[in-house]
Amino acid sequence: MQSIMLKAKLHQARVTHAVLEYEGSCAIDGNLLDMAGIREYEQIQIYNIENGERFTTYAIRGEEGSGIISVNGAAAHLAKPADRVIICAYANYTEAELANFKPALIYMKEGNEVSHTSNAIPVQVA
């Protein structure tokens, strides 16, 4: 049996570009892709904190060290520069793989610099 699990998350990244006249996808700083373990052309989910939009696209590699998060193509209608977004990638894991499973959680601060990383989301208290 396999389970679909959160593989990686870029939490509160800032959109730097929204380019309507583009083939599609989301360009992400290559350093952030590598840190999160997200592969170029991998399907990603984007959750816009500012307006509640949720959409699916795929990642493409942006210039390393640029901090770029460019929402392209039709998705450019769903996010604008300065919007805070959560970018997630999911993957299938077998029960054996889940024994040591830990997602890559990358927390961002303004300017798309990494604030900190983690492998577990804290327990939410009541």
N, C-alpha and C. Protein backbone atom coordinates (compact mmCIF):
# COMPACT_ATOMS: atom_id res chain seq x y z
N MET A 1 0.84 -1.18 0.00
CA MET A 1 0.00 0.00 0.00
C MET A 1 0.89 1.25 0.00
N GLN A 2 0.46 2.28 -0.74
CA GLN A 2 1.20 3.54 -0.79
C GLN A 2 0.36 4.67 -0.23
N SER A 3 1.04 5.66 0.30
CA SER A 3 0.38 6.85 0.83
C SER A 3 0.97 8.08 0.16
N ILE A 4 0.12 9.04 -0.18
CA ILE A 4 0.58 10.32 -0.71
C ILE A 4 0.85 11.22 0.48
N MET A 5 2.08 11.72 0.55
CA MET A 5 2.50 12.52 1.69
C MET A 5 3.13 13.82 1.21
N LEU A 6 3.14 14.80 2.09
CA LEU A 6 3.85 16.06 1.82
C LEU A 6 5.33 15.75 1.73
N LYS A 7 5.92 16.03 0.58
CA LYS A 7 7.35 15.79 0.35
C LYS A 7 8.16 17.02 0.75
N ALA A 8 7.67 18.21 0.34
CA ALA A 8 8.42 19.44 0.58
C ALA A 8 7.48 20.62 0.61
N LYS A 9 7.90 21.65 1.35
CA LYS A 9 7.09 22.87 1.44
C LYS A 9 8.00 24.08 1.53
N LEU A 10 7.69 25.09 0.72
CA LEU A 10 8.30 26.42 0.85
C LEU A 10 7.21 27.28 1.48
N HIS A 11 7.37 27.62 2.74
CA HIS A 11 6.32 28.28 3.51
C HIS A 11 6.49 29.80 3.51
N GLN A 12 5.48 30.48 3.05
CA GLN A 12 5.41 31.94 2.99
C GLN A 12 6.48 32.55 2.08
N ALA A 13 6.67 31.91 0.92
CA ALA A 13 7.52 32.51 -0.11
C ALA A 13 6.77 33.71 -0.68
N ARG A 14 7.48 34.69 -1.17
CA ARG A 14 6.87 35.87 -1.78
C ARG A 14 6.95 35.77 -3.30
N VAL A 15 5.82 35.98 -3.95
CA VAL A 15 5.79 36.02 -5.41
C VAL A 15 6.58 37.24 -5.86
N THR A 16 7.52 37.04 -6.77
CA THR A 16 8.32 38.15 -7.29
C THR A 16 7.85 38.59 -8.67
N HIS A 17 7.24 37.67 -9.42
CA HIS A 17 6.77 37.95 -10.78
C HIS A 17 5.46 37.19 -11.02
N ALA A 18 4.60 37.77 -11.84
CA ALA A 18 3.40 37.09 -12.35
C ALA A 18 3.36 37.41 -13.84
N VAL A 19 3.71 36.41 -14.67
CA VAL A 19 3.91 36.63 -16.10
C VAL A 19 2.84 35.86 -16.87
N LEU A 20 1.82 36.59 -17.32
CA LEU A 20 0.71 35.97 -18.02
C LEU A 20 1.13 35.36 -19.35
N GLU A 21 1.90 36.10 -20.14
CA GLU A 21 2.30 35.63 -21.47
C GLU A 21 3.53 34.74 -21.37
N TYR A 22 3.33 33.59 -20.77
CA TYR A 22 4.39 32.62 -20.62
C TYR A 22 3.77 31.26 -20.81
N GLU A 23 4.55 30.29 -21.15
CA GLU A 23 4.07 28.95 -21.45
C GLU A 23 3.35 28.31 -20.26
N GLY A 24 3.71 28.67 -19.07
CA GLY A 24 3.09 28.09 -17.88
C GLY A 24 4.13 27.75 -16.85
N SER A 25 3.73 27.33 -15.70
CA SER A 25 4.60 26.84 -14.65
C SER A 25 4.91 27.89 -13.59
N CYS A 26 5.81 27.54 -12.70
CA CYS A 26 6.27 28.45 -11.64
C CYS A 26 7.79 28.34 -11.56
N ALA A 27 8.48 29.43 -11.85
CA ALA A 27 9.94 29.47 -11.73
C ALA A 27 10.29 29.70 -10.26
N ILE A 28 11.16 28.85 -9.75
CA ILE A 28 11.59 28.92 -8.35
C ILE A 28 13.11 28.95 -8.32
N ASP A 29 13.66 29.85 -7.52
CA ASP A 29 15.11 29.95 -7.33
C ASP A 29 15.68 28.52 -7.22
N GLY A 30 16.67 28.22 -8.05
CA GLY A 30 17.26 26.88 -8.08
C GLY A 30 17.80 26.42 -6.74
N ASN A 31 18.33 27.35 -5.95
CA ASN A 31 18.83 26.98 -4.63
C ASN A 31 17.69 26.49 -3.74
N LEU A 32 16.52 27.13 -3.85
CA LEU A 32 15.36 26.71 -3.05
C LEU A 32 14.85 25.35 -3.52
N LEU A 33 14.84 25.13 -4.85
CA LEU A 33 14.44 23.82 -5.37
C LEU A 33 15.34 22.73 -4.80
N ASP A 34 16.64 22.96 -4.84
CA ASP A 34 17.59 21.96 -4.34
C ASP A 34 17.40 21.71 -2.85
N MET A 35 17.24 22.78 -2.09
CA MET A 35 17.08 22.65 -0.64
C MET A 35 15.83 21.85 -0.29
N ALA A 36 14.75 22.08 -1.05
CA ALA A 36 13.48 21.40 -0.79
C ALA A 36 13.42 20.01 -1.42
N GLY A 37 14.32 19.74 -2.36
CA GLY A 37 14.27 18.45 -3.05
C GLY A 37 13.16 18.40 -4.10
N ILE A 38 12.75 19.57 -4.58
CA ILE A 38 11.75 19.63 -5.64
C ILE A 38 12.49 19.60 -6.98
N ARG A 39 12.05 18.75 -7.87
CA ARG A 39 12.71 18.59 -9.17
C ARG A 39 12.06 19.49 -10.21
N GLU A 40 12.85 19.91 -11.18
CA GLU A 40 12.29 20.68 -12.29
C GLU A 40 11.25 19.81 -12.99
N TYR A 41 10.13 20.41 -13.34
CA TYR A 41 8.97 19.79 -13.99
C TYR A 41 8.11 18.96 -13.03
N GLU A 42 8.45 18.94 -11.75
CA GLU A 42 7.64 18.22 -10.77
C GLU A 42 6.35 19.00 -10.51
N GLN A 43 5.26 18.28 -10.36
CA GLN A 43 3.97 18.92 -10.04
C GLN A 43 4.05 19.53 -8.65
N ILE A 44 3.53 20.75 -8.54
CA ILE A 44 3.46 21.44 -7.25
C ILE A 44 2.06 22.02 -7.06
N GLN A 45 1.71 22.22 -5.82
CA GLN A 45 0.49 22.91 -5.44
C GLN A 45 0.91 24.26 -4.87
N ILE A 46 0.18 25.30 -5.23
CA ILE A 46 0.46 26.63 -4.68
C ILE A 46 -0.79 27.13 -3.97
N TYR A 47 -0.60 27.57 -2.74
CA TYR A 47 -1.69 28.08 -1.91
C TYR A 47 -1.39 29.55 -1.62
N ASN A 48 -2.23 30.45 -2.12
CA ASN A 48 -2.01 31.88 -1.96
C ASN A 48 -2.62 32.33 -0.63
N ILE A 49 -1.78 32.73 0.29
CA ILE A 49 -2.23 33.16 1.61
C ILE A 49 -3.05 34.43 1.53
N GLU A 50 -2.75 35.29 0.57
CA GLU A 50 -3.41 36.60 0.48
C GLU A 50 -4.86 36.50 0.00
N ASN A 51 -5.14 35.61 -0.97
CA ASN A 51 -6.49 35.60 -1.54
C ASN A 51 -7.17 34.23 -1.48
N GLY A 52 -6.51 33.23 -0.92
CA GLY A 52 -7.12 31.92 -0.76
C GLY A 52 -7.09 31.04 -2.01
N GLU A 53 -6.55 31.53 -3.12
CA GLU A 53 -6.48 30.71 -4.33
C GLU A 53 -5.57 29.52 -4.11
N ARG A 54 -5.96 28.38 -4.68
CA ARG A 54 -5.16 27.16 -4.62
C ARG A 54 -5.10 26.62 -6.04
N PHE A 55 -3.89 26.31 -6.53
CA PHE A 55 -3.79 25.82 -7.90
C PHE A 55 -2.60 24.90 -8.07
N THR A 56 -2.66 24.13 -9.14
CA THR A 56 -1.63 23.14 -9.48
C THR A 56 -0.86 23.61 -10.69
N THR A 57 0.44 23.45 -10.66
CA THR A 57 1.30 23.75 -11.80
C THR A 57 2.53 22.86 -11.68
N TYR A 58 3.62 23.24 -12.32
CA TYR A 58 4.86 22.49 -12.18
C TYR A 58 6.01 23.47 -11.99
N ALA A 59 7.06 22.97 -11.38
CA ALA A 59 8.22 23.82 -11.06
C ALA A 59 9.18 23.86 -12.23
N ILE A 60 9.74 25.04 -12.49
CA ILE A 60 10.89 25.17 -13.38
C ILE A 60 11.98 25.89 -12.61
N ARG A 61 13.19 25.66 -13.02
CA ARG A 61 14.35 26.21 -12.31
C ARG A 61 14.52 27.68 -12.63
N GLY A 62 14.60 28.49 -11.58
CA GLY A 62 14.92 29.90 -11.71
C GLY A 62 16.38 30.13 -11.38
N GLU A 63 16.85 31.30 -11.66
CA GLU A 63 18.25 31.65 -11.42
C GLU A 63 18.61 31.44 -9.95
N GLU A 64 19.70 30.70 -9.71
CA GLU A 64 20.17 30.43 -8.36
C GLU A 64 20.52 31.73 -7.63
N GLY A 65 20.06 31.85 -6.40
CA GLY A 65 20.37 33.01 -5.58
C GLY A 65 19.53 34.24 -5.87
N SER A 66 18.62 34.14 -6.82
CA SER A 66 17.81 35.30 -7.23
C SER A 66 16.60 35.53 -6.32
N GLY A 67 16.17 34.50 -5.61
CA GLY A 67 14.96 34.61 -4.81
C GLY A 67 13.69 34.59 -5.64
N ILE A 68 13.79 34.28 -6.94
CA ILE A 68 12.63 34.35 -7.83
C ILE A 68 11.58 33.30 -7.48
N ILE A 69 10.34 33.77 -7.44
CA ILE A 69 9.15 32.94 -7.41
C ILE A 69 8.24 33.58 -8.45
N SER A 70 8.23 33.04 -9.65
CA SER A 70 7.46 33.62 -10.75
C SER A 70 6.30 32.71 -11.12
N VAL A 71 5.09 33.20 -10.88
CA VAL A 71 3.89 32.46 -11.24
C VAL A 71 3.55 32.83 -12.67
N ASN A 72 3.55 31.84 -13.56
CA ASN A 72 3.47 32.10 -14.99
C ASN A 72 2.22 31.52 -15.65
N GLY A 73 1.91 32.03 -16.83
CA GLY A 73 0.78 31.54 -17.62
C GLY A 73 -0.54 31.88 -16.95
N ALA A 74 -1.52 31.03 -17.14
CA ALA A 74 -2.87 31.28 -16.61
C ALA A 74 -2.86 31.49 -15.10
N ALA A 75 -1.95 30.84 -14.40
CA ALA A 75 -1.87 30.98 -12.94
C ALA A 75 -1.51 32.40 -12.52
N ALA A 76 -0.97 33.20 -13.45
CA ALA A 76 -0.62 34.59 -13.13
C ALA A 76 -1.87 35.40 -12.76
N HIS A 77 -3.05 34.89 -13.10
CA HIS A 77 -4.30 35.55 -12.68
C HIS A 77 -4.58 35.29 -11.19
N LEU A 78 -3.89 34.31 -10.60
CA LEU A 78 -4.21 33.87 -9.24
C LEU A 78 -3.23 34.36 -8.18
N ALA A 79 -2.16 35.02 -8.63
CA ALA A 79 -1.16 35.54 -7.69
C ALA A 79 -0.50 36.76 -8.31
N LYS A 80 -0.11 37.69 -7.44
CA LYS A 80 0.58 38.90 -7.93
C LYS A 80 1.85 39.11 -7.12
N PRO A 81 2.78 39.89 -7.64
CA PRO A 81 4.00 40.15 -6.88
C PRO A 81 3.69 40.64 -5.46
N ALA A 82 4.44 40.15 -4.52
CA ALA A 82 4.35 40.44 -3.08
C ALA A 82 3.37 39.52 -2.36
N ASP A 83 2.53 38.76 -3.08
CA ASP A 83 1.66 37.80 -2.40
C ASP A 83 2.51 36.75 -1.69
N ARG A 84 2.08 36.36 -0.49
CA ARG A 84 2.71 35.26 0.22
C ARG A 84 2.04 33.96 -0.21
N VAL A 85 2.85 32.97 -0.55
CA VAL A 85 2.32 31.68 -1.00
C VAL A 85 3.02 30.54 -0.26
N ILE A 86 2.33 29.42 -0.23
CA ILE A 86 2.90 28.18 0.26
C ILE A 86 2.99 27.26 -0.95
N ILE A 87 4.18 26.77 -1.24
CA ILE A 87 4.41 25.90 -2.39
C ILE A 87 4.70 24.51 -1.85
N CYS A 88 3.88 23.52 -2.27
CA CYS A 88 4.02 22.16 -1.75
C CYS A 88 4.21 21.16 -2.87
N ALA A 89 5.01 20.15 -2.60
CA ALA A 89 5.15 19.00 -3.48
C ALA A 89 4.79 17.76 -2.67
N TYR A 90 4.10 16.85 -3.31
CA TYR A 90 3.66 15.61 -2.67
C TYR A 90 4.25 14.43 -3.42
N ALA A 91 4.39 13.30 -2.75
CA ALA A 91 4.91 12.10 -3.39
C ALA A 91 4.28 10.86 -2.77
N ASN A 92 4.32 9.76 -3.52
CA ASN A 92 3.85 8.46 -3.03
C ASN A 92 4.98 7.76 -2.29
N TYR A 93 4.63 7.19 -1.14
CA TYR A 93 5.61 6.47 -0.35
C TYR A 93 5.02 5.13 0.06
N THR A 94 5.86 4.11 0.08
CA THR A 94 5.44 2.80 0.57
C THR A 94 5.46 2.82 2.10
N GLU A 95 4.83 1.83 2.69
CA GLU A 95 4.84 1.74 4.16
C GLU A 95 6.28 1.64 4.68
N ALA A 96 7.14 0.92 3.97
CA ALA A 96 8.53 0.79 4.41
C ALA A 96 9.24 2.14 4.36
N GLU A 97 8.98 2.94 3.32
CA GLU A 97 9.60 4.26 3.21
C GLU A 97 9.10 5.21 4.30
N LEU A 98 7.87 5.03 4.73
CA LEU A 98 7.29 5.91 5.75
C LEU A 98 7.92 5.73 7.12
N ALA A 99 8.59 4.62 7.35
CA ALA A 99 9.22 4.38 8.64
C ALA A 99 10.24 5.47 8.96
N ASN A 100 10.91 6.00 7.95
CA ASN A 100 11.91 7.05 8.16
C ASN A 100 11.54 8.34 7.44
N PHE A 101 10.29 8.50 7.11
CA PHE A 101 9.85 9.65 6.32
C PHE A 101 9.90 10.95 7.12
N LYS A 102 10.44 11.99 6.48
CA LYS A 102 10.43 13.35 7.03
C LYS A 102 10.37 14.31 5.85
N PRO A 103 9.39 15.20 5.82
CA PRO A 103 9.31 16.17 4.73
C PRO A 103 10.38 17.26 4.89
N ALA A 104 10.70 17.92 3.79
CA ALA A 104 11.62 19.07 3.82
C ALA A 104 10.76 20.33 3.93
N LEU A 105 10.82 21.00 5.07
CA LEU A 105 10.03 22.19 5.32
C LEU A 105 10.97 23.39 5.35
N ILE A 106 10.78 24.30 4.40
CA ILE A 106 11.64 25.47 4.27
C ILE A 106 10.79 26.70 4.60
N TYR A 107 11.15 27.42 5.62
CA TYR A 107 10.41 28.60 6.04
C TYR A 107 11.11 29.85 5.53
N MET A 108 10.33 30.71 4.89
CA MET A 108 10.89 31.87 4.21
C MET A 108 10.62 33.15 5.01
N LYS A 109 11.52 34.11 4.81
CA LYS A 109 11.27 35.45 5.32
C LYS A 109 11.26 36.40 4.13
N GLU A 110 10.97 37.65 4.37
CA GLU A 110 10.89 38.64 3.29
C GLU A 110 12.13 38.57 2.40
N GLY A 111 11.94 38.76 1.11
CA GLY A 111 13.05 38.68 0.16
C GLY A 111 13.36 37.26 -0.26
N ASN A 112 12.52 36.32 0.17
CA ASN A 112 12.69 34.90 -0.14
C ASN A 112 14.02 34.33 0.34
N GLU A 113 14.46 34.86 1.47
CA GLU A 113 15.60 34.27 2.15
C GLU A 113 15.06 33.20 3.10
N VAL A 114 15.85 32.19 3.33
CA VAL A 114 15.44 31.11 4.23
C VAL A 114 15.56 31.58 5.67
N SER A 115 14.47 31.46 6.40
CA SER A 115 14.45 31.79 7.82
C SER A 115 15.01 30.60 8.61
N HIS A 116 14.41 29.43 8.35
CA HIS A 116 14.87 28.20 9.00
C HIS A 116 14.26 27.01 8.27
N THR A 117 14.74 25.82 8.61
CA THR A 117 14.21 24.60 8.03
C THR A 117 13.78 23.67 9.15
N SER A 118 12.98 22.69 8.77
CA SER A 118 12.51 21.71 9.73
C SER A 118 12.11 20.44 8.99
N ASN A 119 11.86 19.39 9.74
CA ASN A 119 11.34 18.17 9.16
C ASN A 119 10.03 17.75 9.82
N ALA A 120 9.48 18.65 10.65
CA ALA A 120 8.22 18.34 11.33
C ALA A 120 7.48 19.64 11.62
N ILE A 121 6.17 19.58 11.46
CA ILE A 121 5.32 20.72 11.79
C ILE A 121 4.95 20.60 13.26
N PRO A 122 5.10 21.68 14.04
CA PRO A 122 4.77 21.59 15.46
C PRO A 122 3.30 21.20 15.69
N VAL A 123 3.05 20.52 16.77
CA VAL A 123 1.68 20.16 17.14
C VAL A 123 0.89 21.43 17.38
N GLN A 124 -0.29 21.51 16.79
CA GLN A 124 -1.14 22.69 16.99
C GLN A 124 -1.89 22.54 18.30
N VAL A 125 -1.78 23.56 19.14
CA VAL A 125 -2.47 23.52 20.43
C VAL A 125 -3.84 24.16 20.33
N ALA A 126 -4.71 23.75 21.22
CA ALA A 126 -6.09 24.26 21.22
C ALA A 126 -6.15 25.65 21.82
